[in-house]
Amino acid sequence: MNNLDHLYREIIMEHYKNPRNKGLVTNDDYKSNRIKNPSCGDDITIQVLVEDGMVKDVKQEASGCSISVASASVLSEIMIGRSVEEAKKIVDTYINMVTNKEFDESVDLEEAAVFSGVKKFPARIKCASIAWVAFKDSLE
Amino acid sequence: MNNLDHLYREIIMEHYKNPRNKGLVTNDDYKSNRIKNPSCGDDITIQVLVEDGMVKDVKQEASGCSISVASASVLSEIMIGRSVEEAKKIVDTYINMVTNKEFDESVDLEEAAVFSGVKKFPARIKCASIAWVAFKDSLE
Amino acid sequence: MKENPWIKDFPQLNNHLHYFDSAATSLKPVSVIEQVNYYNQELSSNIHRGMYYESQKATELYEEARESVANFINAQSNEIVFTRGTTASLNLVARSFGVNHLNQGDEILTSELEHHSSLIPWQYVANKTGAKIKYIPLSDQGRIALDAFKATISKATKVVAINHVSNVMGYLTPLKEIIAIAHEYGAVVVVDGAQAIQHIPVDVKSLDADFYAFSGHKMLGPTGIGILYGKDDLLSEMEPIEFGGDMALDVMKTQFSWKESPIKFEAGTMPIASVIGLKAAIEYLKNVGLDNIHQYTKDLYDYLIKKLNELDGIELYNHHSDTFIFTFNLKNVPSHDAISYFSEKHIALRAGQHCAKLIHDFLNINASLRGTIYFYNTYKDVDVLVDTMKEAIDYFKKLGF
Amino acid sequence: MKENPWIKDFPQLNNHLHYFDSAATSLKPVSVIEQVNYYNQELSSNIHRGMYYESQKATELYEEARESVANFINAQSNEIVFTRGTTASLNLVARSFGVNHLNQGDEILTSELEHHSSLIPWQYVANKTGAKIKYIPLSDQGRIALDAFKATISKATKVVAINHVSNVMGYLTPLKEIIAIAHEYGAVVVVDGAQAIQHIPVDVKSLDADFYAFSGHKMLGPTGIGILYGKDDLLSEMEPIEFGGDMALDVMKTQFSWKESPIKFEAGTMPIASVIGLKAAIEYLKNVGLDNIHQYTKDLYDYLIKKLNELDGIELYNHHSDTFIFTFNLKNVPSHDAISYFSEKHIALRAGQHCAKLIHDFLNINASLRGTIYFYNTYKDVDVLVDTMKEAIDYFKKLGF
Ligand SMILES: Cc1ncc(COP(=O)(O)O)c(C=O)c1O
Ligand SMILES: Cc1ncc(COP(=O)(O)O)c(C=O)c1O
């Protein structure tokens, strides 16, 4: 398997083609966060509904490359139903992983683990993390 | 004789210590021209009285290095009594000489010829020419 | 297909790289690298104010570079201002000339083909002065056409801010005609020549350009050095925008005066090594000859386009580039996905908007891949590029894009 | 007197030059020269937007340089803006912060010790905004003393523009105390560190400086690169002064937005080679150690001063320089006459006002000769210098000066 095959895993392609929790809501209870990276064409919005310390719902709308679109979708799926605490831990672990820093291997990243292939592509790290950064900001 | 001796000729020192035609007049018939080069401390004013196409009088006030002070003095002495035509020719010849360009060797520069030593000191060319440039501007 | 005689002069090409990113920055020939070294190793002294040999020599080379640039574009050397780059040059015009000459109701005419550096300084000026930005409608192909320009210019137009060559499409603007018309209306024309100077002979006098900006690093020179040409009378009446260092004439406690143009615009210690390297770059370009560069790159470009036309699965946005920039996407593949494939194969292209968002809006796309043919590219490079395109098309298709 | 172990790292010293002009620009060690070469020969690509190895690597080195600078002065890397030089850095503060924060009646406190680059940008701001320039009275020696500062600052003071070390006298300003007092009055302190950074450890956090500017070329680095440190909150709220290239976030037809600091201040292609070289310069300085540099240069300076004190015929203007700048004249000899003598003997000094006219007015002289001791100078250099002074004194006396 070459580097590119490490990047374009089946799960990623599957999410790219069938993004989950797609479509934004106009509900003020959701915290909404949009990050644009116009020079790459990335434009990602994440909406989060937190109730009683739990991530009740995540909605997303992402355009851009496959990695950024898929990572928004995977994020949304993983996060729904987590405690805010847990969610933050997963975000930090994920971001450490894709940015090639040390990360807590005991944290289960579930499907998000497939984004580890991005490490070999420093220029794509942003694609893989943009949705996660937007999500994290919503939790603060 | 080393390069410096070529620069600091006796005539130059003599003019430096006893500048001719020094002291400005407050006569509107004189065309006055001041050039400062504050970063070297040069400050030169040349006043020219032209009547009937003749340089009737030159007054000068110069502070700065020996080369700039002496060249203002030599200039004043040489120019008084010349026709404007002649004066311009001498200025051009002089400036060509000190800037290491081709110059008309048939023109008699009189005492000003001693400034040829400045050629070896590119950074001092300005010192040797500043009064002459001021004078030339007054003739235009 | 003869051997490319210039490759040996470019040490970076030893790296097995297929370099198609010359529109972003060009490679540097050995003579430029050596000239930078000569300054750093032998001279390494400041200019204009030292009297010892090294400082004198550096000053001489610095001013010779100015003459060399002037000569290259048929200007006088006092019309050449050194800056940090095209962006700095264009901002200097906007901040000094633009802000002080434009007023409410005035118009700035520009195009959607501009690089952001030729556009947003003028948005700033518009914002500051109340002037309005207006766009010359582009042709279907995305070109600036003379007719459209004539239809848009008006008595209100005070500035035309326009590229000589587009950094996305490689189109040549009909500059000479545009400038003549602009001058009839009394407008000043500020040309972004960053993509022209390395490809075509530029004669600012014959163009009658008021300002003309370009960068050393795109014309085989070092980074950190840019050029602003401005007509003597315009530069002379303009205020400097940076103060300090050698540009000051006399300094008193509450006021100061400045020297003449161009020195008044060169505040503080300038990028001396880069200026000296720039001169070597111009000499190199002259030695190769812009006409030879044009002929060689045109042939190679034609070869590429012929191959691309046989290819399914790519979308080419400019079929007739005048300076051999080619901008495209793999069908259905976001450009940032595609670029990773090329990068893995040591092919240097660029993905994104290339600091030219509006032309992407015009093309109705988010981003694109851009390559450029330059004279150190080879037929082999093109073969590898096209083969890789084919592979990439297959690869992404199989993945399900 | 042991061997100087550093000389071998400076190729320019092979030229039989006695280089005392480090305050104008420093020599460059081989490691810096090689790092510039590495970029020019191996990478030669633009940063931030390329995906191929060379562009990635250049981007990485560029951002590592930012971290390296941050680390060197104890800042965060997002507080480090790259510019063309100290002059550009100080003008950025004046144009962006100054023009937008000062008003009629406000005061800018500065000193006659300033380099023009730390002074006239503020004269421009004063002129633009109606604020007033006020001077901290200097001590008899020409120093900025705390008492005088306290007596001059007032509630009206909005900006203190001040050098960390004077480029004429080599005096160290009591910066930490000045900044603390300025902050009590709510003033922002803009420090010109161009002559400090290569001599003494600078800790912007401990100083609590608001802005701190310096140049690569005076600290063993390449020409064309400067640094502006600014506190995060100040930089964040400041507007960029140059537009275009990578600093833009989103660009629409009539408006645009920009990225976060520091990128928003770095418009267009930056001097990439110089930034990468700067990192090597900082590493070299750290390896030698600023404390070692200080000790060595202090000893050598003391040796020089002892010799000068025995010399008749020279006038020394600063007997106690903190960074070993010595400024003098031969008695009765205009400095431009004297400098020609030294230049002929391959001794690099500087004659003139060193872009600091006001301190010359203060000293009541037209111009001066300036030298600096740096760590690549030797006892031999000093001996040659002093012997040449003696010869020169005789020479000019005989001529009749
Ligand atoms: C104290 C001081 N400030 C500012 C400057 C200006 O630095 P630069 O010429 O690198 O912009 C210098 C050097 O000339 C200096 O010595
Ligand atoms: C057409 C055009 N204008 C302006 C620029 C900006 O040049 P620089 O980045 O050297 O300032 C570029 C290059 O990026 C360009 O291609």
PDB file of C-alpha atoms in Angstrom, chain D residues 81 108 130 159 168 225 264 273 277 307 346-347 380 383 386:
ATOM      1  CA  VAL D  81       5.897  39.273  12.256  1.00  0.00           C
ATOM      2  CA  ILE D 108       4.713  60.657  21.708  1.00  0.00           C
ATOM      3  CA  GLY D 130      -2.093  66.158  15.572  1.00  0.00           C
ATOM      4  CA  VAL D 159       3.414  56.118  22.857  1.00  0.00           C
ATOM      5  CA  VAL D 168      25.844  56.047  18.100  1.00  0.00           C
ATOM      6  CA  ILE D 225      14.596  40.347   6.789  1.00  0.00           C
ATOM      7  CA  LYS D 264      -2.160  39.146   7.957  1.00  0.00           C
ATOM      8  CA  ALA D 273      15.707  32.592   1.750  1.00  0.00           C
ATOM      9  CA  GLY D 277      19.009  32.090   6.899  1.00  0.00           C
ATOM     10  CA  LYS D 307      44.880  52.623  24.316  1.00  0.00           C
ATOM     11  CA  HIS D 346      41.372  48.404   5.062  1.00  0.00           C
ATOM     12  CA  ILE D 347      39.800  49.507   8.295  1.00  0.00           C
ATOM     13  CA  LYS D 380      45.314  42.499  16.297  1.00  0.00           C
ATOM     14  CA  ASP D 383      46.235  47.271  17.455  1.00  0.00           C
ATOM     15  CA  VAL D 386      45.006  52.374  17.073  1.00  0.00           C
TER      16      VAL D 386
END
